[in-house]
XYZ file of C-alpha atoms in Angstrom:
340
model
C -0.922 9.536 18.668
C -2.064 6.873 21.105
C -0.156 3.568 21.282
C -1.244 0.099 22.299
C 0.516 0.777 25.614
C -1.704 3.816 26.177
C -4.796 1.728 25.481
C -3.619 -0.980 27.872
C -2.954 1.563 30.631
C -6.359 3.223 30.121
C -8.117 -0.160 30.267
C -6.062 -1.408 33.204
C -4.694 -4.461 31.385
C -1.366 -5.639 30.007
C -0.188 -4.709 26.500
C -0.605 -8.287 25.317
C -4.161 -8.492 26.660
C -5.057 -5.220 24.952
C -3.553 -6.488 21.704
C -5.435 -9.791 21.867
C -8.689 -8.011 22.697
C -8.348 -5.791 19.624
C -7.132 -8.488 17.234
C -9.354 -11.336 18.442
C -6.409 -13.723 18.124
C -6.964 -15.180 21.595
C -10.101 -15.541 23.724
C -10.574 -12.610 26.088
C -13.437 -12.149 28.532
C -16.266 -9.981 27.237
C -15.881 -7.534 30.136
C -12.164 -7.015 29.414
C -12.782 -6.756 25.673
C -15.377 -4.023 26.248
C -12.944 -2.092 28.465
C -10.202 -2.279 25.864
C -12.517 -1.233 23.029
C -13.813 1.688 25.087
C -10.251 2.777 25.871
C -9.250 2.530 22.194
C -12.235 4.629 21.163
C -11.615 7.231 23.878
C -7.972 7.590 22.825
C -8.756 7.489 19.071
C -6.301 4.605 18.791
C -5.379 3.395 15.295
C -3.157 0.306 14.907
C 0.218 0.999 13.336
C 0.092 -0.598 9.894
C 3.814 -1.276 9.744
C 3.910 -2.929 13.149
C 0.814 -4.956 12.340
C 2.358 -6.164 9.084
C 5.526 -7.274 10.881
C 3.552 -9.063 13.563
C 0.938 -10.751 11.375
C 2.441 -10.755 7.843
C -0.721 -8.921 6.775
C -1.080 -5.336 5.584
C -4.918 -5.207 5.664
C -4.642 -3.670 2.186
C -6.050 -5.061 -1.061
C -4.640 -4.060 -4.421
C -7.069 -3.004 -7.152
C -5.652 -2.764 -10.655
C -7.913 -0.832 -13.001
C -7.359 1.416 -15.988
C -9.335 4.360 -17.342
C -9.149 3.971 -21.107
C -10.056 6.905 -23.333
C -12.374 4.710 -25.383
C -14.436 3.624 -22.392
C -16.972 5.589 -20.364
C -15.314 6.509 -17.046
C -18.526 6.866 -14.954
C -19.391 3.229 -15.701
C -15.916 2.101 -14.632
C -16.272 3.913 -11.320
C -19.270 1.742 -10.411
C -17.056 -1.333 -10.448
C -14.327 0.369 -8.423
C -16.793 1.464 -5.745
C -18.126 -2.080 -5.456
C -14.621 -3.234 -4.563
C -13.577 -0.396 -2.275
C -16.845 -0.236 -0.315
C -16.834 -3.971 0.394
C -13.151 -3.952 1.302
C -13.784 -1.173 3.801
C -16.708 -3.064 5.329
C -14.408 -6.065 5.826
C -11.678 -3.975 7.466
C -9.355 -3.544 4.476
C -8.014 -0.466 2.745
C -7.667 -0.434 -1.043
C -4.599 0.510 -3.052
C -5.902 1.643 -6.453
C -3.292 1.241 -9.213
C -4.071 2.712 -12.635
C -0.625 2.399 -14.188
C -0.700 1.778 -17.935
C 1.825 -1.066 -17.610
C -0.412 -3.236 -15.465
C 1.921 -6.240 -15.523
C 4.839 -4.244 -14.127
C 2.639 -2.607 -11.493
C 1.231 -5.952 -10.420
C 4.690 -7.476 -10.047
C 5.827 -4.464 -7.999
C 3.012 -4.548 -5.458
C 3.021 -8.341 -5.065
C 6.817 -8.775 -4.861
C 7.047 -6.017 -2.248
C 4.184 -7.528 -0.203
C 2.390 -4.165 -0.257
C -0.988 -5.919 -0.351
C -2.618 -9.065 1.008
C -4.501 -9.845 -2.209
C -5.303 -8.383 -5.598
C -8.465 -7.648 -7.593
C -7.987 -7.165 -11.338
C -10.372 -5.263 -13.607
C -10.329 -4.455 -17.355
C -9.726 -8.133 -18.036
C -8.530 -8.946 -21.552
C -9.046 -12.247 -23.333
C -5.278 -12.880 -23.209
C -4.281 -10.725 -20.229
C -0.536 -10.266 -19.637
C -1.125 -9.747 -15.906
C -2.587 -13.178 -15.247
C 0.631 -15.261 -15.269
C 2.114 -12.821 -12.751
C -0.922 -13.025 -10.483
C -0.995 -16.822 -10.649
C 2.657 -16.909 -9.544
C 2.263 -14.309 -6.782
C 2.257 -15.303 -3.104
C -1.005 -13.411 -2.625
C -4.390 -14.653 -3.859
C -6.147 -12.880 -6.698
C -9.680 -12.369 -8.008
C -10.906 -11.086 -11.356
C -13.923 -8.981 -12.242
C -14.240 -10.053 -15.847
C -13.765 -13.270 -17.818
C -10.401 -14.072 -19.473
C -9.761 -16.783 -22.009
C -8.006 -18.906 -19.367
C -9.555 -18.878 -15.882
C -7.197 -21.392 -14.301
C -5.634 -20.580 -10.942
C -7.853 -17.591 -10.146
C -11.320 -16.746 -8.862
C -13.430 -15.129 -11.591
C -16.672 -13.139 -11.341
C -18.642 -11.654 -14.206
C -22.059 -10.967 -15.684
C -23.296 -13.676 -18.049
C -22.976 -11.443 -21.111
C -23.969 -14.190 -23.536
C -27.255 -14.732 -21.746
C -27.733 -10.952 -21.497
C -27.595 -10.694 -25.289
C -30.118 -13.491 -25.673
C -32.479 -11.994 -23.082
C -32.478 -8.633 -24.889
C -33.303 -10.180 -28.265
C -35.887 -12.601 -26.849
C -37.730 -9.796 -25.070
C -38.125 -7.643 -28.172
C -38.917 -10.634 -30.378
C -41.802 -11.621 -28.078
C -43.189 -8.112 -28.477
C -43.164 -8.484 -32.251
C -39.978 -6.645 -33.259
C -38.272 -8.048 -36.351
C -35.548 -5.485 -37.098
C -33.141 -4.298 -34.394
C -29.984 -2.232 -33.943
C -27.271 -3.271 -31.474
C -24.690 -0.688 -30.395
C -21.629 -2.175 -28.732
C -18.582 -0.627 -27.093
C -15.989 1.020 -29.388
C -14.024 -1.324 -31.623
C -10.783 -0.463 -29.822
C -12.166 -2.221 -26.739
C -12.508 -5.387 -28.782
C -9.041 -5.009 -30.318
C -7.379 -4.974 -26.899
C -9.267 -8.084 -25.816
C -12.490 -6.840 -24.218
C -14.268 -10.178 -24.507
C -17.471 -8.967 -22.833
C -18.209 -6.922 -25.968
C -18.204 -9.840 -28.386
C -19.702 -12.219 -25.856
C -22.926 -10.183 -25.790
C -22.740 -9.219 -29.461
C -22.169 -12.727 -30.822
C -24.875 -14.239 -28.606
C -27.378 -11.551 -29.624
C -26.590 -12.018 -33.328
C -26.941 -15.793 -33.059
C -30.265 -15.566 -31.237
C -31.541 -13.035 -33.799
C -30.526 -15.425 -36.594
C -32.341 -18.308 -34.885
C -35.504 -16.217 -34.523
C -35.433 -14.698 -38.008
C -34.790 -11.183 -36.671
C -32.716 -8.738 -38.710
C -29.916 -7.353 -36.495
C -27.698 -4.410 -37.432
C -24.714 -4.719 -35.071
C -22.301 -1.779 -34.916
C -19.475 -0.609 -32.685
C -20.163 2.657 -30.906
C -18.293 5.695 -29.645
C -17.342 6.672 -26.103
C -17.930 10.407 -25.961
C -19.758 13.344 -27.481
C -20.171 14.630 -30.131
C -19.164 11.406 -31.918
C -21.695 9.242 -30.090
C -24.547 11.634 -30.957
C -23.569 11.600 -34.626
C -23.462 7.803 -34.542
C -26.953 7.512 -33.072
C -28.427 9.902 -35.623
C -26.633 8.117 -38.441
C -27.971 4.716 -37.389
C -31.548 5.943 -37.120
C -31.229 7.509 -40.588
C -29.628 4.414 -42.109
C -32.065 1.876 -40.625
C -35.436 3.652 -40.518
C -37.343 0.339 -40.384
C -35.630 -0.777 -37.176
C -38.095 -0.701 -34.276
C -35.810 -1.751 -31.437
C -32.465 -0.528 -30.099
C -30.143 -2.614 -27.907
C -27.353 -0.669 -26.193
C -24.225 -2.282 -24.773
C -22.503 1.103 -24.564
C -23.051 3.441 -21.617
C -22.049 6.585 -23.498
C -24.641 5.857 -26.192
C -27.310 5.238 -23.542
C -26.511 8.557 -21.848
C -26.681 10.421 -25.197
C -29.864 8.788 -26.500
C -32.486 10.945 -24.684
C -31.275 14.143 -26.337
C -31.174 12.451 -29.749
C -34.701 11.053 -29.558
C -36.020 14.393 -28.266
C -34.402 16.306 -31.133
C -35.818 13.860 -33.683
C -39.276 13.822 -32.144
C -39.109 10.085 -31.515
C -41.279 8.582 -28.792
C -40.049 5.708 -26.653
C -41.493 3.082 -26.768
C -44.143 4.066 -29.332
C -41.648 4.761 -32.138
C -38.602 2.941 -30.798
C -38.218 0.308 -28.087
C -34.960 0.528 -26.131
C -33.061 -1.857 -23.833
C -29.689 -0.932 -22.320
C -27.022 -2.793 -20.349
C -25.801 -0.854 -17.317
C -26.391 -0.543 -13.587
C -29.406 0.880 -11.776
C -27.184 3.540 -10.223
C -25.895 4.517 -13.654
C -29.474 4.811 -14.904
C -30.380 7.016 -11.941
C -27.284 9.199 -12.332
C -28.119 10.012 -15.962
C -31.911 9.916 -15.500
C -32.237 7.234 -18.159
C -35.840 6.137 -18.795
C -34.910 2.898 -20.547
C -35.379 -0.707 -19.483
C -32.007 -2.335 -18.911
C -30.035 -5.441 -18.100
C -28.568 -4.856 -14.645
C -24.778 -5.062 -15.011
C -24.407 -5.361 -11.204
C -20.938 -3.763 -10.847
C -21.300 -3.319 -7.090
C -22.366 -6.937 -6.639
C -19.517 -8.263 -8.793
C -16.966 -6.186 -6.913
C -18.373 -7.343 -3.583
C -18.287 -11.009 -4.648
C -14.663 -10.729 -5.756
C -13.560 -9.016 -2.539
C -15.381 -11.408 -0.226
C -13.836 -14.413 -1.935
C -10.425 -12.753 -1.895
C -10.624 -11.949 1.817
C -11.693 -15.533 2.553
C -8.513 -16.768 0.909
C -6.382 -14.111 2.624
C -7.657 -14.947 6.095
C -7.952 -18.741 5.930
C -5.383 -21.327 4.887
C -8.260 -23.768 4.420
C -9.917 -21.370 1.978
C -6.602 -20.989 0.130
C -6.700 -24.712 -0.615
C -10.248 -24.697 -2.010
C -10.826 -25.072 -5.762
C -10.965 -21.842 -7.722
C -14.397 -20.618 -8.791
C -15.878 -19.047 -11.916
C -19.205 -17.441 -11.094
C -21.594 -15.593 -13.384
C -24.425 -13.308 -12.383
C -27.559 -14.138 -14.344
C -28.891 -11.135 -16.270
C -31.916 -9.358 -14.811
C -34.078 -7.269 -17.126
C -35.332 -4.236 -15.220
C -38.420 -2.839 -16.928
C -38.899 0.925 -17.036
C -41.562 0.810 -19.721
C -39.326 1.577 -22.709
C -40.390 -1.469 -24.747
C -43.714 -2.166 -26.434
C -45.062 -3.889 -29.564
C -43.978 -1.960 -32.658
C -46.497 0.288 -34.359
C -47.386 -0.718 -37.903
C -45.544 1.420 -40.444
């Protein structure tokens, strides 16, 4: 394995010059920098992470704490993880993915040991036990998801309240007066998944304001339970003309249910989901949807985190709470209801 000394010898410069040319810590002439970079590429040189950490107090690694719960749809979770890891890679950082069930203990371990330069947290609960540890850690942290207390951390999330209102407003304008809303499983709410009730409560309130009947239920996360739920709802509320889905598993199962029942979308049932464009493409979903923007949220969190890691001035800046405004992507799955 090539060393910095080998690179320096190949480029005809001193070890310190080669190091500065690669790190950018001191100004080096463009001609010398090109020679050093060419030598490093020719020798397939990779900086030693341990030596770099000792020299710079940086590991060039970001921690990502995420959990795959049985009552959540794993493919949707992966979209958020990829948003973080892809952006980290583009910025020159590796990602340490930690999925330990005891997230507080795992977070304390990786921050106390200085294994990472900063931390991104996912699966944020309303009262999240990891947040006091992250606030006290020497490394900066960023959240993808909104907790009850945002103090001392950078927070990024979709505006779920506005998403619920946009969904109801859209169908109301088309003339729908009875709707079904399927949320994530109730267990997600019980462990503090605030995004579920943020959308649900806002949608119910807007429906009440507009005089729309809304049947709000908690969904399932896997087959065959989610298929049974969808069929049961359509049997129980036959007058409902619109379906709002804040549950990726239900969205993925809906095409087979409507086909088996002979239902036409949007002629018999208008549908709006809440998920990402990539998720829709993966499952070939033909439904209009609120873009959940997991890749964008992950990228925003990482960019802000890296700013704080690499700049003392950025470390001193006020913490931010930023929401992505909901975008309704139309795929033609909504229309005025047919008279019944």
